[in-house]
Structures are given as structure tokens and as C-alpha cells.
XYZ file of C-alpha atoms in Angstrom:
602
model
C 8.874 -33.558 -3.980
C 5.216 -31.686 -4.617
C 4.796 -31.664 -1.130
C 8.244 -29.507 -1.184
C 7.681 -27.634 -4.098
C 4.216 -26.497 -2.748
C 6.022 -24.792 0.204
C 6.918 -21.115 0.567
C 10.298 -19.693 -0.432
C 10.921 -18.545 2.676
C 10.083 -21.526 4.140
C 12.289 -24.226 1.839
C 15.051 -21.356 2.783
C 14.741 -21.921 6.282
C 14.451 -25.785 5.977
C 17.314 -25.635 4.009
C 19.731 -23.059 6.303
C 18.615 -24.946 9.266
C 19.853 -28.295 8.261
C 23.468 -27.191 7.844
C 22.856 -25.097 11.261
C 21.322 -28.282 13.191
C 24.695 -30.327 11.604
C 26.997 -26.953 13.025
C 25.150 -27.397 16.426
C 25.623 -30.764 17.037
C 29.551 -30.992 15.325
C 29.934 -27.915 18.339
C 28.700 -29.984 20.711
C 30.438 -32.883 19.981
C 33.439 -30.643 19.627
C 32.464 -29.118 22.918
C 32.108 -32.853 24.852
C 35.623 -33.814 23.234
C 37.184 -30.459 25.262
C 35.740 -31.353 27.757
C 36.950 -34.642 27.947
C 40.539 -33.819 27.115
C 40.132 -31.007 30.424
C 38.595 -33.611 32.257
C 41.383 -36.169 31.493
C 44.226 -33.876 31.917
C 42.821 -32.468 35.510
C 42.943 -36.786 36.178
C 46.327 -36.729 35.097
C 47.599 -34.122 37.253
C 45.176 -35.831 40.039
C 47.236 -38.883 39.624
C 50.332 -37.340 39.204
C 49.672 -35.173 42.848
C 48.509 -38.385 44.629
C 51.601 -40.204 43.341
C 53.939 -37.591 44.548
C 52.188 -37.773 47.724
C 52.492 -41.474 48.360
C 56.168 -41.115 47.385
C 56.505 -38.057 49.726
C 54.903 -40.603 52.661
C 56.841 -43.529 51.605
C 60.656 -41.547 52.010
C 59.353 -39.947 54.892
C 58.429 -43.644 56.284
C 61.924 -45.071 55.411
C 63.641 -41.550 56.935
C 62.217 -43.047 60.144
C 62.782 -46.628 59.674
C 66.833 -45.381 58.758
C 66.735 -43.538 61.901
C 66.735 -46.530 64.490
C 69.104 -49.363 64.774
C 68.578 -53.054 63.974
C 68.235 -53.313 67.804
C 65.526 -50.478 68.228
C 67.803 -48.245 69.899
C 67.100 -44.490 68.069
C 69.575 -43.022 69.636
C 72.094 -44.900 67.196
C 69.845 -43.407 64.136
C 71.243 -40.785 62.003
C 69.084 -38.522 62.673
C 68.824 -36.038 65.535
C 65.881 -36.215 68.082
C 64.760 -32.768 66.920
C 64.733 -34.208 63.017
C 62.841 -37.081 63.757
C 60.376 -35.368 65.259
C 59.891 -33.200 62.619
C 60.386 -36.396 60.345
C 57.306 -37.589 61.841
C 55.155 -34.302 61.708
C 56.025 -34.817 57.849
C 54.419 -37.930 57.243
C 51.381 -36.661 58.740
C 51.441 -33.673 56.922
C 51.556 -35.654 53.650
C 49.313 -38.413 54.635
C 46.573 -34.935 54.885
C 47.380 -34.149 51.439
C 46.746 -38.083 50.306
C 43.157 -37.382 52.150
C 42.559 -34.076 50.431
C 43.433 -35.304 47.305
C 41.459 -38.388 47.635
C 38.522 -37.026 48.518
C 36.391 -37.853 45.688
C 37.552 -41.734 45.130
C 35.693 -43.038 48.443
C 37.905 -46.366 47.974
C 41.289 -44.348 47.802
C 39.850 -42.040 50.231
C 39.025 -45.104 52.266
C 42.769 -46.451 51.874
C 43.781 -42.979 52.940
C 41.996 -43.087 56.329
C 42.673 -46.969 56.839
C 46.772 -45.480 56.190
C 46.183 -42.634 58.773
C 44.920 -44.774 61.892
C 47.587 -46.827 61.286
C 49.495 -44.261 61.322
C 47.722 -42.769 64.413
C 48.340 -46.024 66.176
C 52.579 -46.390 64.680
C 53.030 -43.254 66.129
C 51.097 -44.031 70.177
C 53.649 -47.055 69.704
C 56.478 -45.015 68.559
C 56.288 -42.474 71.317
C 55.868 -44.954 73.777
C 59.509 -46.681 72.490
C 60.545 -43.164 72.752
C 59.359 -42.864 76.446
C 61.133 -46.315 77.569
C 64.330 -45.231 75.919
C 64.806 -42.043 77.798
C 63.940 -43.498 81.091
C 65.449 -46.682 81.504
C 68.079 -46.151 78.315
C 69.940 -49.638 77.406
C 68.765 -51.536 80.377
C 65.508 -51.885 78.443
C 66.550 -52.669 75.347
C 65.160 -56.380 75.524
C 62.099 -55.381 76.543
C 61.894 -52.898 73.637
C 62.825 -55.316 71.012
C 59.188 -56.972 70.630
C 57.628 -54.010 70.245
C 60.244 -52.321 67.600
C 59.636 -55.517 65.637
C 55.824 -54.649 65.845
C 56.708 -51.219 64.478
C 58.986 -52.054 61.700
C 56.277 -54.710 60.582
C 53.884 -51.871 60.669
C 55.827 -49.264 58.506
C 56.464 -52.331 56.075
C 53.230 -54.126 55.592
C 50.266 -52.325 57.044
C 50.618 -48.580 56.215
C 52.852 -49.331 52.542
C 50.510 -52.044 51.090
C 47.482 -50.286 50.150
C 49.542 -46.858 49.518
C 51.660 -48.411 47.640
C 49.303 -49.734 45.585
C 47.330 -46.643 45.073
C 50.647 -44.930 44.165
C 50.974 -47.348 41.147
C 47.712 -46.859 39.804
C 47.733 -43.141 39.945
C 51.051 -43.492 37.817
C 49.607 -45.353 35.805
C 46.728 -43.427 35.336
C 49.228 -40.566 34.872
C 51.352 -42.452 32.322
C 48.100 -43.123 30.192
C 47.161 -39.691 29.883
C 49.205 -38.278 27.444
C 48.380 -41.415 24.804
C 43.893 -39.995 25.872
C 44.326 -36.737 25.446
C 46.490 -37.164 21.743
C 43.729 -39.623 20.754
C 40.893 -36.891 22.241
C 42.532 -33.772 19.989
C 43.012 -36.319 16.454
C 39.540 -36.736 17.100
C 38.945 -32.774 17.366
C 41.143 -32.474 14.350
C 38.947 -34.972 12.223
C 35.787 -33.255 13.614
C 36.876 -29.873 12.212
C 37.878 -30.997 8.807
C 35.094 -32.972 8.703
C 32.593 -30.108 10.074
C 34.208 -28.370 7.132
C 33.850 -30.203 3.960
C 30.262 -30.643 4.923
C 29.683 -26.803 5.426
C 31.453 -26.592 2.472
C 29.335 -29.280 0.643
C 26.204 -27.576 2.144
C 27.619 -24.195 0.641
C 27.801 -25.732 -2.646
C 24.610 -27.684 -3.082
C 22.414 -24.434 -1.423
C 24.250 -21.921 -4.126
C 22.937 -24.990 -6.678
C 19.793 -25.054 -5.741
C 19.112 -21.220 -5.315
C 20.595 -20.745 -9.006
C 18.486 -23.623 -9.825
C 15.606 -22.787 -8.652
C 15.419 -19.129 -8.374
C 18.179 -17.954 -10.638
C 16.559 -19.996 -13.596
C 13.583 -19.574 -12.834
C 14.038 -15.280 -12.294
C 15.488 -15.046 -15.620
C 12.546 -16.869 -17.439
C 10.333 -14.435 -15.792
C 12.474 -11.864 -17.143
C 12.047 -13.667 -20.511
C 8.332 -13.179 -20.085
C 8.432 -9.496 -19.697
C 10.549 -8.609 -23.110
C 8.398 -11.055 -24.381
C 4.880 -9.453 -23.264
C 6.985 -5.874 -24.450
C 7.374 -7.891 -28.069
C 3.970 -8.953 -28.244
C 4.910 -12.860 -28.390
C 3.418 -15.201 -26.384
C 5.232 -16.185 -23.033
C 7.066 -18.758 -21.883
C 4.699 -21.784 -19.837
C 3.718 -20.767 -16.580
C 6.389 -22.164 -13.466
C 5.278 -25.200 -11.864
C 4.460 -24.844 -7.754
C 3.156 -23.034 -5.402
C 5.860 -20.891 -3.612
C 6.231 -17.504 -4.164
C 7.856 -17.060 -7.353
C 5.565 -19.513 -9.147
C 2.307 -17.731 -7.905
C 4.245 -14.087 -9.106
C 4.568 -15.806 -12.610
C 0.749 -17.162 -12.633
C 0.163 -13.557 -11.641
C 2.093 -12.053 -14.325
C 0.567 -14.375 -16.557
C -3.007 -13.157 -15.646
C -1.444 -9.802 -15.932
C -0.778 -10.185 -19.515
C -3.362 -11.829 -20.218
C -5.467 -8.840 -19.015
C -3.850 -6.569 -20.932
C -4.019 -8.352 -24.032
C -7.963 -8.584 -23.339
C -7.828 -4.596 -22.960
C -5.633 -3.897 -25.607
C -8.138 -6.107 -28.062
C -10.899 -3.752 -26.209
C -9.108 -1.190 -26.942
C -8.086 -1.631 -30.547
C -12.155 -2.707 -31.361
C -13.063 0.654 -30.022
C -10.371 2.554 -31.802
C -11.363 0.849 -35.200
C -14.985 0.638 -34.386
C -14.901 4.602 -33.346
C -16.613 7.418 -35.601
C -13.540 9.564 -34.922
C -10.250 9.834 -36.859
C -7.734 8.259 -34.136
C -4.187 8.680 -35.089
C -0.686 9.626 -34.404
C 1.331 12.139 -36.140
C 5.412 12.762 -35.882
C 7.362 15.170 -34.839
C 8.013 15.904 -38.400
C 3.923 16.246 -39.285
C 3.371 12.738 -40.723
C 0.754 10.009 -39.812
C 2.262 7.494 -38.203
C -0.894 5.619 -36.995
C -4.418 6.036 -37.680
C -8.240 4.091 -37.466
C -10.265 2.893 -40.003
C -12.372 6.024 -39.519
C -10.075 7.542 -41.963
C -11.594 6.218 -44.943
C -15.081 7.225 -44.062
C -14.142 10.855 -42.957
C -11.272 11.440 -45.370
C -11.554 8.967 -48.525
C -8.175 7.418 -47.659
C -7.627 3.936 -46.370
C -5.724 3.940 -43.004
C -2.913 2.046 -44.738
C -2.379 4.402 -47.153
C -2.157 7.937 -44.875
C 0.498 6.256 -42.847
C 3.573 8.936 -43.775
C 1.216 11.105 -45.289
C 1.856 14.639 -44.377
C -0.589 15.983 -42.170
C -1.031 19.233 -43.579
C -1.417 17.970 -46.907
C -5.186 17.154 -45.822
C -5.912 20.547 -44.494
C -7.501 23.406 -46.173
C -5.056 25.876 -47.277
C -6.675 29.047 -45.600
C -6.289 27.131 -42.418
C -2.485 25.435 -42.526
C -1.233 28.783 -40.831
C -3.903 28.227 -38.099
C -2.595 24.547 -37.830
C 1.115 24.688 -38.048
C 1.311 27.304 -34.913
C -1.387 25.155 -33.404
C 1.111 21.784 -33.630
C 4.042 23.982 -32.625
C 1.878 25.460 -29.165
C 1.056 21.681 -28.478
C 4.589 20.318 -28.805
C 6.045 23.469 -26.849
C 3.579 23.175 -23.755
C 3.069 19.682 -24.029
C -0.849 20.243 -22.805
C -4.060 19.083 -23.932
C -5.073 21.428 -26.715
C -7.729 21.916 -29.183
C -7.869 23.306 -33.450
C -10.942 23.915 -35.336
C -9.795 23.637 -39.337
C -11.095 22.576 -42.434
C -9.962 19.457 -44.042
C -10.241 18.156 -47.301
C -11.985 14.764 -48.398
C -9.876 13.333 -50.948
C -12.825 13.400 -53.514
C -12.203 17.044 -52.944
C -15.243 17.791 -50.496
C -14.765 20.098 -47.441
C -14.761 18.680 -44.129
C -15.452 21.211 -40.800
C -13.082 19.401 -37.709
C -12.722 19.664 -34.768
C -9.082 18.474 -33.256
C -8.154 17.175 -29.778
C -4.135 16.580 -29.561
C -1.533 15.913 -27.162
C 2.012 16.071 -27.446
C 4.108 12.667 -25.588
C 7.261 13.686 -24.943
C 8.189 10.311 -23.955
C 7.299 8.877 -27.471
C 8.148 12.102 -29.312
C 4.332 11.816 -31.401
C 1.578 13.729 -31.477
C -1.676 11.624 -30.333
C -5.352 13.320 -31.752
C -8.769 12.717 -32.251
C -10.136 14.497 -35.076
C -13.954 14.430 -34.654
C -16.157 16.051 -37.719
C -18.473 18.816 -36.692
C -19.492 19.901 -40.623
C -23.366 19.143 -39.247
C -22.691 20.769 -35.965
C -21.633 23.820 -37.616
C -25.063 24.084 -40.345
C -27.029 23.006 -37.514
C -25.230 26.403 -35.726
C -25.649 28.064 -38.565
C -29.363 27.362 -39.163
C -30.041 28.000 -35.572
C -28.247 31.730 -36.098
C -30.482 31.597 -39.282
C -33.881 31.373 -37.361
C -32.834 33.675 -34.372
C -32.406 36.252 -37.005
C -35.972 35.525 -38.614
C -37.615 35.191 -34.675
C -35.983 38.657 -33.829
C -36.585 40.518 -37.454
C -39.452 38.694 -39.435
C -41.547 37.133 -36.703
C -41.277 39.353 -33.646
C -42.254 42.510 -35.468
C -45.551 41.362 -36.993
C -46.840 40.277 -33.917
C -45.815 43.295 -31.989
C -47.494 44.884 -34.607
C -50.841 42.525 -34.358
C -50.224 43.288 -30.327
C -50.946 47.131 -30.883
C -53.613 46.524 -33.344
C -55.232 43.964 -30.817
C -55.160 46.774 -28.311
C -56.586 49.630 -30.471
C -59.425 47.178 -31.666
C -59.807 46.753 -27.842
C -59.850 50.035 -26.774
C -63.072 50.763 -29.095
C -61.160 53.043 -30.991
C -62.703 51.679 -34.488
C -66.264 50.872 -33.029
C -67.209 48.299 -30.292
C -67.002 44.467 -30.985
C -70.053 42.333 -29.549
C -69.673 39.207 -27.359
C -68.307 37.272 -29.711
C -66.314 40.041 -31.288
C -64.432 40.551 -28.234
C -63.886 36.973 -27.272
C -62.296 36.054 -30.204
C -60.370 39.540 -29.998
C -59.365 38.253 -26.308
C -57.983 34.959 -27.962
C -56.046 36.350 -30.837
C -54.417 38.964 -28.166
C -53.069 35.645 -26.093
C -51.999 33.566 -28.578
C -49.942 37.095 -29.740
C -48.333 37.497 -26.388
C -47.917 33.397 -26.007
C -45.962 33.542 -29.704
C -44.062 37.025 -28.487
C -43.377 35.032 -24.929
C -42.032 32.088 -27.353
C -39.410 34.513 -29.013
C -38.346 36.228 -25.574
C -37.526 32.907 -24.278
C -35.811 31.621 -27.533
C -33.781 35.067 -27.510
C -32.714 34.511 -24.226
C -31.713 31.022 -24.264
C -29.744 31.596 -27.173
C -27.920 34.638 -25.492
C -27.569 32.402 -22.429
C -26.032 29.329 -24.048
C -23.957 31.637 -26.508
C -23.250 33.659 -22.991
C -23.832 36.359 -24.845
C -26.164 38.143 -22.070
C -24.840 40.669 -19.753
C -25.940 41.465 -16.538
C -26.599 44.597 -14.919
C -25.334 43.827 -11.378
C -26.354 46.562 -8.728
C -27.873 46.684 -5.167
C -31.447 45.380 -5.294
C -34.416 45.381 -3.097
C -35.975 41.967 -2.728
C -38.846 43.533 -1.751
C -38.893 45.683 -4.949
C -38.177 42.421 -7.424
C -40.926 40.690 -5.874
C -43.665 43.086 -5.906
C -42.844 43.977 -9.462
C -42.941 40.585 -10.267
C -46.156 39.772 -8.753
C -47.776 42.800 -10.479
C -46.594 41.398 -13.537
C -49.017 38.025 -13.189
C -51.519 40.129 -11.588
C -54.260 39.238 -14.847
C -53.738 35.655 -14.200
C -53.957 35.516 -10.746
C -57.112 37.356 -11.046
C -58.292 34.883 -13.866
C -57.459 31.429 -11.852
C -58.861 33.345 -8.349
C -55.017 32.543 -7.243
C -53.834 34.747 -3.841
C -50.473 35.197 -3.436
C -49.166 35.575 0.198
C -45.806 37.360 0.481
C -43.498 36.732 3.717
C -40.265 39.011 2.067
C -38.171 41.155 4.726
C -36.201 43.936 3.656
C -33.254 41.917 2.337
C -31.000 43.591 -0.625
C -28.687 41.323 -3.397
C -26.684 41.984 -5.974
C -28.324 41.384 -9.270
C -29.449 42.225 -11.788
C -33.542 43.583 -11.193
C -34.679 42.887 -14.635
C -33.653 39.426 -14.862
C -33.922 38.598 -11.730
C -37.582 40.092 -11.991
C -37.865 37.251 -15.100
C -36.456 34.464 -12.656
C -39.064 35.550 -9.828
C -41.986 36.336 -12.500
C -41.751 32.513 -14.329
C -42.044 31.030 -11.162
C -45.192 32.758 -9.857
C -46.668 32.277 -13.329
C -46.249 28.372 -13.079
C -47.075 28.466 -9.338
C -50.580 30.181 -10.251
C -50.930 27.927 -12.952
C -50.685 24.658 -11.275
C -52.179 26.054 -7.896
C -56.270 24.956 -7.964
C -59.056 27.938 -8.285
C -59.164 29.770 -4.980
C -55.643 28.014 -4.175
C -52.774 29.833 -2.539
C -49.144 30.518 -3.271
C -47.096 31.614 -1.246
C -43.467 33.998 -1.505
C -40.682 34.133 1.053
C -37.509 35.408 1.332
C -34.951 34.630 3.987
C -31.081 35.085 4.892
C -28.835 31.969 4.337
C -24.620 31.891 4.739
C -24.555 35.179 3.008
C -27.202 34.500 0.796
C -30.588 35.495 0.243
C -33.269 32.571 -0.454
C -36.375 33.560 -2.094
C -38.905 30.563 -2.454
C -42.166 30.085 -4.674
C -44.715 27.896 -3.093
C -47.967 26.506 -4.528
C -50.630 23.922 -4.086
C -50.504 22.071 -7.339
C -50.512 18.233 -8.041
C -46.362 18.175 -7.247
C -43.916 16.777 -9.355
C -42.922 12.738 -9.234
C -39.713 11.877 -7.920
C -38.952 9.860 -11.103
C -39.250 12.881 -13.178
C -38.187 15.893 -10.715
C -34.514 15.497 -11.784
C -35.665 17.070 -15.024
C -37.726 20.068 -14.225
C -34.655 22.449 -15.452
C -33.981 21.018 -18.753
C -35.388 22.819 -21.832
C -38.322 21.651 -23.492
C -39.350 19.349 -20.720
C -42.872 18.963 -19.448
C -42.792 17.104 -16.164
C -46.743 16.592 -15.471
C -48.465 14.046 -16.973
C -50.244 14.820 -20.475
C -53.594 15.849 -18.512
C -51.801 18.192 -15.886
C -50.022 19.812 -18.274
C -50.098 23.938 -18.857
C -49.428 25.923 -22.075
C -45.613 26.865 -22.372
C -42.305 26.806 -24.399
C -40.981 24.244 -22.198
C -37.974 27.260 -21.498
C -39.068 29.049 -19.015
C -37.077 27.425 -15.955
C -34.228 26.034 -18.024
C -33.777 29.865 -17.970
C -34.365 30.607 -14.725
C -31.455 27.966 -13.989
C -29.320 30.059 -16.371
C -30.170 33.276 -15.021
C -29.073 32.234 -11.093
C -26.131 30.207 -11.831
C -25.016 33.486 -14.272
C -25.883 35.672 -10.477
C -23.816 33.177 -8.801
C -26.742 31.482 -7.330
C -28.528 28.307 -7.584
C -32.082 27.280 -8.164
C -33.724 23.733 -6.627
C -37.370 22.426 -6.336
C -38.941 20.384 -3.693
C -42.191 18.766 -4.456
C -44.648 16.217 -2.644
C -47.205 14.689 -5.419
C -50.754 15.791 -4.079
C -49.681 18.877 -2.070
C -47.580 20.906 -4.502
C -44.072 22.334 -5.015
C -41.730 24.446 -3.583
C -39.367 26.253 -6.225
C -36.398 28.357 -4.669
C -33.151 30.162 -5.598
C -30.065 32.082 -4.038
C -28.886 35.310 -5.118
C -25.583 36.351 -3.192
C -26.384 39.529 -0.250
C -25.185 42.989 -1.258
């Protein structure tokens, strides 16, 4: 039995349709042999019944003869005429062919058959002789004709009649028999058929038994299982075996066993989340929510389940949220709602709402996520923008012009040391005025705020305006730059791109060693034009070069490191990608960088 139950459906299926089959095949057969042997005993019967006529045929056509002659062997007293006796004769023989036909497959009644015909062959030489005396020497010789008439009577009655006889009597017999074989040979067909089927019908029975048994029963506890695993209660003991159905049920045990694993995932992230998780009817009532409630909202999760969701909103925003919930369940797409909800100890909360409608389940799913510190860090962010632009960047373009009128000697000459520390003060000035440029930008960039003045450009133009603008520190650091730009024009913007192209050089110098080169090319790319910033400096490690564009990052080590805001190519990135462009670096550490960007071809 485990050996069965370890097979394949398929397999105790075919086991189990080819036994009945292999019983059909051999009841046919046997069915098939019992025809046979009724055809085969019927052709005997009409074999027997052919040679019998035959011998009877022979036998009358004998005794014609014998009638024909007198007791004193003269046939001219027969009754029959010379012509008929003749043919009389001719008949015998004819017959006594059909006895050898028909016996052709007995070799001892064939054998009788050809022992009958050269006696025959022999009665008639002696016959035709008697025939031959008579008409020549007519009733003189009737003595000397007696001896051999004797001969030929005792011929017709012993010699040729014995053995033919005898066959004639078995073949009748044979013949007689037949009907009783062949009545036994069709019962026997008759049982073999009823038989054949009550044992189909038996194997009918007990293979319906077994399939409802076995698969039936088995089906519907697998259907069990799956209202079960849709109820949440625990399923049914896996089936026993290893055939198809019992491997689908380990599976489907595995199955749900999975899911429950990822449904308690799921639930510990849900209640371990920061974020309000809940669902809300179609009406506007919680129907669901996390134990992030209490902490965001100062209600339990128990308790804001049928709670009406607007009840917890600020009441300058429910307008704001109502046609919000109506967009969501209309469109039935992922939408978000900024509004302010209240804590229950009264305190305002700044959210930020992610919903989707289910039409399926006819509830509103969200994630409200609090963004109260988001927004004052926003708003503190606005807040020193305002005092960069208005009460930082106009003193020290103030201290910039009085740093220049001190330096043009226009209230007396400075000494040595006068004019070195007026030389400092003027570069810290333009490194804090740099600092507010590049905080002004990056805040118009990531508020995209910052428009572009798009028109046809010289490449040539941007970069010789942008090398003139590090002239003074290429001078200081003893830096050449070597320019390889053809006349290429884009579509930019020749400020900003001039700020892209400008940052750049200024690091390239920067890095590049005293007397070092940089060098500037431009080329034409898929309907783009590449311009490329090349120095000589210490290059950038592989480990790190994946953050050269992020803001506030320093990617040289602490000794290699140059003064900056940490901004300048976090806006450069900003500034290409706003053109349509991009900007990448290449860098071998010991040999220098390789900083270039696309701007599309006007």
C-alpha cells in the first residue's frame, strides 16, 4: 500500500484502466478463439457432410452397375442401356475425384481415396474386358466369363465399399456431432459475455469508488483548506502520499504558511510604523487604523475605529479634504492632501496624506505621515534665505566696495602689512558673497524657482568668458589653461552656463599643482555638444567618486582639501540637467580628473 500510494496519479490511473483493459483483451481473445472454433467446426461439418454425400453418390453409382448385369454376367440382360452404363461408369469416377478433392487434407482418408480409385482403375480394365468378350463371342462365352464376373462383383462388394464405407460413417458421424459442438461452443460465448460484463461492470464500480475516494474526498478537503486559510483558521492535516494531489496540498500548506509569516511581517511593520496606517469608508469613517494613531493623534486605535474622519481635521481645511476624498473615489488613482489635523489634546498637526480608493473593497486605504517639522524646518530655511539675501548680502557688498576704495589709495596708501591684511579681508568678503550666490541658487534650483534664458550660444564665447573670470587665480597658482573649443553653438542659457563652465575651471586650477595644466575641450556628440574640464590634481577615489555631485560633500581627503561651500557642483548638476544635459567625472587617483557635461546643439 505505501509503495502504491507513493505513485503518481496518473500513473495509479493507468494501472488501474489497464487492468480492466488487459481482462477486455484477453475475454476478446478468448471470445475470438471460441468463433473460431465454432467456424472451424461447422466448415468440419459441412466437410463431413460433402464427403458423406460423396461416398453415397459412389456407392449408388456402384450398385447402378452391379443392377445392370445378370446373375450370369451377361450385361446385355441389365436394365440399363449400353450408352447408360457407360455413362454410369464415367459417374463413379467423377465422384470418386470429388472423394480425393475433398480428402485432401486427411492423408489417411485421402489414402483410402486413392487405395478406392486403383481399384477402381483396375474394376474397370476388368470390366471393359467382360465388355469386349461379350460383343465378340456373345453367349458362347458365357462360361468363360463367369470367373471373372465373380471377380468383379467381389470387387464392387468388398474391396472398393469397405474402406469407403467406412469413411462414409465417420464423416456422418462427425456431421451428426456437430450441431451438439457448436451449441456447446456459443453457451460458452454466451457465458463469456455476461461474464465479460459483470466484471466491466464491477471494474466500473470499484474505479468510480476509488476516484471519489481518493480524489473526490480528498479535492473537497483541499477545498476545506482554502475557506479555511480565507477564515483565518488553521487547516485541515496535510494528505498523506506522494502523488500529485498530496504534494499540491503540502504545497498549499507551505503556501499558507508563507502568507501567514508575511501577513505577521506585515502587521509588525504596520504597528511598528511612524505613520498613521488606516482605512476609511465610503461613508468617511475609520474602519482600520495602527497604533501610530495614539502617538500622532492622542486617540487609541481602538477607539477611532467609526470615528468620522473629518472630525480630526482642521476646519479651514475640511473643504480642501472632502473634494480631495471625492477626486480619489471618482478616479480611483493614487492621490495626495496636505491638511491640518487636530491632536485630541487640541494641538495642531501639519499632514501629509497618501490615499487610494479600492473599488473592489469599497474603502479608502491612506498613510497619513506628519510633516509639522518638515514644514518649520521649510519655514526656517525661507527664514534665513531672506536674512542671506537682505541682512547679510548687503553688508558685505558694502565691505566689498569699501575694500576696493581702501585699495585703490583713495584714503591714503596702506603699507605691507596694511595691504595684506586688506587683501585677506577682500577674500574672505567675496568667499562669504560666493557662499550666498550658491545658497541663492540652490534654493531657487531645488524650489525650481530659476528660469532660464535659453538662446543660441557660442561655446567659444561661454568658455572664454569663463576662463577670464578665474583669470586672478590662475595667475596666483601659475595654472595654464589650454583650450581645444571649435566653433560649436547650444542652446542655453550663457550666464548659467558661464557658472557651470566657471566652477569647474576654478576647482580644476585649484587641485591642478603650481605650474600644472588644465586643459578645455569641446566636441560634437549625437546632437550634443560635450565640453570637458581637465586637470592634473591628486584624482578622486573610486569609493568616494559616486558622491562628487551631492551638496556639501568634500571628496579629498582632509589634507587635499580646498576652501568651498561644498555647492558648487551639486549646482552645476542642477544647472545641466535643468539645460537638458548631463554632467559626469572621470578621475584616476595620482593623475587627476576629467569633469564634463552636455548641453543639447542649437
Amino acid at each position: 500500500m505505501s509503495m502504491l500510494s507513493s505513485l503518481k496519479l496518473s500513473t495509479k490511473l493507468l494501472i488501474m484502466l489497464s487492468l480492466p483493459l488487459a481482462i477486455q483483451l484477453a475475454a476478446l481473445g478468448w471470445l475470438v478463439n471460441l468463433q473460431h472454433e465454432a467456424e472451424v467446426e461447422a466448415a468440419r461439418a459441412q466437410h463431413a457432410r460433402d464427403v458423406a454425400s460423396a461416398v453415397s453418390e459412389l456407392t449408388n453409382d456402384v450398385i447402378r452397375i452391379m443392377a445392370a448385369v445378370s446373375a450370369e454376367g451377361n450385361m446385355s440382360q441389365g436394365y440399363l442401356t449400353d450408352s447408360d452404363l457407360m455413362t454410369q461408369v464415367h459417374l463413379c469416377e467423377v465422384h470418386l475425384k470429388r472423394i480425393k478433392d475433398l480428402t485432401m487434407d486427411d492423408p489417411v482418408q485421402h489414402e483410402a481415396a486413392l487405395e478406392a480409385e486403383r481399384t477402381m482403375i483396375r474394376s474397370r480394365a476388368l470390366f471393359m474386358k467382360l465388355r469386349q468378350s461379350e460383343l465378340t463371342s456373345g453367349s458362347a462365352g458365357i462360361l468363360d466369363r463367369m470367373v471373372p464376373w465373380q471377380q468383379l462383383r467381389k470387387i464392387f462388394a468388398n474391396d472398393v465399399f469397405h474402406d469407403l464405407r467406412k469413411m462414409g460413417r465417420e464423416q456422418e458421424s462427425v456431421a451428426a456431432r456437430s450441431p451438439e459442438v457448436q451449441a456447446r461452443l456459443r453457451t460458452q460465448m454466451t457465458y463469456l459475455v455476461l461474464g465479460l460484463g459483470l466484471v466491466f461492470t464491477g471494474c466500473t464500480a470499484s474505479l468510480a469508488f476509488y476516484l471519489v475516494k481518493t480524489f473526490a474526498a480528498r479535492i473537497d478537503l483541499m477545498h476545506d483548506n482554502t475557506l479555511r486559510l480565507a477564515a483565518g483558521r488553521p487547516l485541515n492535516p496535510p494528505i498523506v502520499g506522494e502523488d500529485e494531489l498530496a504534494r499540491l496540498d503540502r504545497v498549499f500548506h507551505e503556501m499558507a504558511r508563507s502568507l501567514h509569516q508575511a501577513a505577521e511581517k506585515e502587521r509588525a511593520i504596520i504597528d511598528n510604523a511612524q505613520d498613521v496606517i488606516c482605512t476609511i469608508d465610503e461613508d468617511g469613517h475609520f474602519t482600520s487604523a495602527n497604533p501610530a494613531t495614539e502617538e500622532l493623534l492622542g486617540v487609541s486605535a481602538e477607539d477611532i475605529i467609526g470615528m468620522p474622519a473629518i472630525s480630526l481635521i482642521n476646519a479651514d481645511d475640511v473643504s480642501t479634504a472632502l473634494k480631495f476624498f471625492d477626486q480619489v473615489q471618482k478616479q480611483a488613482t493614487r492621490r495626495t492632501l496636505e491638511v491640518q489635523m487636530k491632536h485630541f489634546s487640541g494641538r495642531p498637526i501639519d499632514t501629509l496624506w497618501s490615499a487610494y480608493w479600492s473599488k473592489e473593497e469599497r474603502q479608502l486605504f491612506c498613510v497619513i505621515h506628519d510633516i509639522t517639522e518638515r514644514l518649520l524646518t521649510e519655514r526656517l530655511k525661507q527664514d534665513l534665505m531672506v536674512m542671506v539675501n537682505h541682512d547679510l548680502r548687503s553688508p558685505l557688498s558694502t565691505l566689498q566696495v569699501i575694500f576696493a576704495l581702501l585699495k585703490s589709495g583713495k584714503y591714503g596708501q596702506l603699507n605691507q602689512e596694511g595691504a595684506e591684511v586688506l587683501n585677506r579681508g577682500e577674500r574672505n568678503c567675496e568667499r562669504l558673497l560666493q557662499l550666498t550666490r550658491d545658497l541663492l541658487d540652490h534654493d531657487r534650483l531645488e524650489a525650481h524657482k530659476m528660469e532660464l534664458n535659453i538662446e543660441r550660444i557660442s561655446v567659444e564665447a561661454v568658455s572664454a568668458a569663463a576662463i577670464e573670470s578665474v583669470a586672478g587665480l590662475t595667475q596666483s597658482r601659475d595654472v595654464l589653461i589650454v583650450v581645444d573649443v571649435p566653433t560649436l553653438f547650444v542652446k542655453g542659457d550663457s550666464m548659467r552656463l558661464e557658472q557651470v563652465l566657471s566652477n569647474l575651471l576654478s576647482n580644476a586650477v585649484k587641485y591642478s599643482p603650481v605650474g600644472g595644466r588644465v586643459a578645455v575641450q569641446a566636441t560634437s556628440q549625437n546632437g550634443q555638444a560635450v565640453i570637458s574640464v581637465a586637470d592634473q590634481g591628486p584624482g578622486i577615489s573610486p569609493a568616494k567618486i559616486d558622491q562628487v555631485f551631492e551638496r556639501f560633500k568634500q571628496v579629498q581627503d582632509p589634507g587635499k582639501q580646498q576652501a568651498g561651500t561644498g555647492l558648487g557642483l551639486a549646482i552645476c548638476k542642477a544647472l545641466v540637467e535643468l539645460h537638458g544635459g548631463k554632467i559626469w567625472v572621470e578621475s584616476t587617483v595620482g593623475k587627476g580628473s576629467q569633469f564634463s557635461f552636455s548641453v543639447p546643439l542649437a
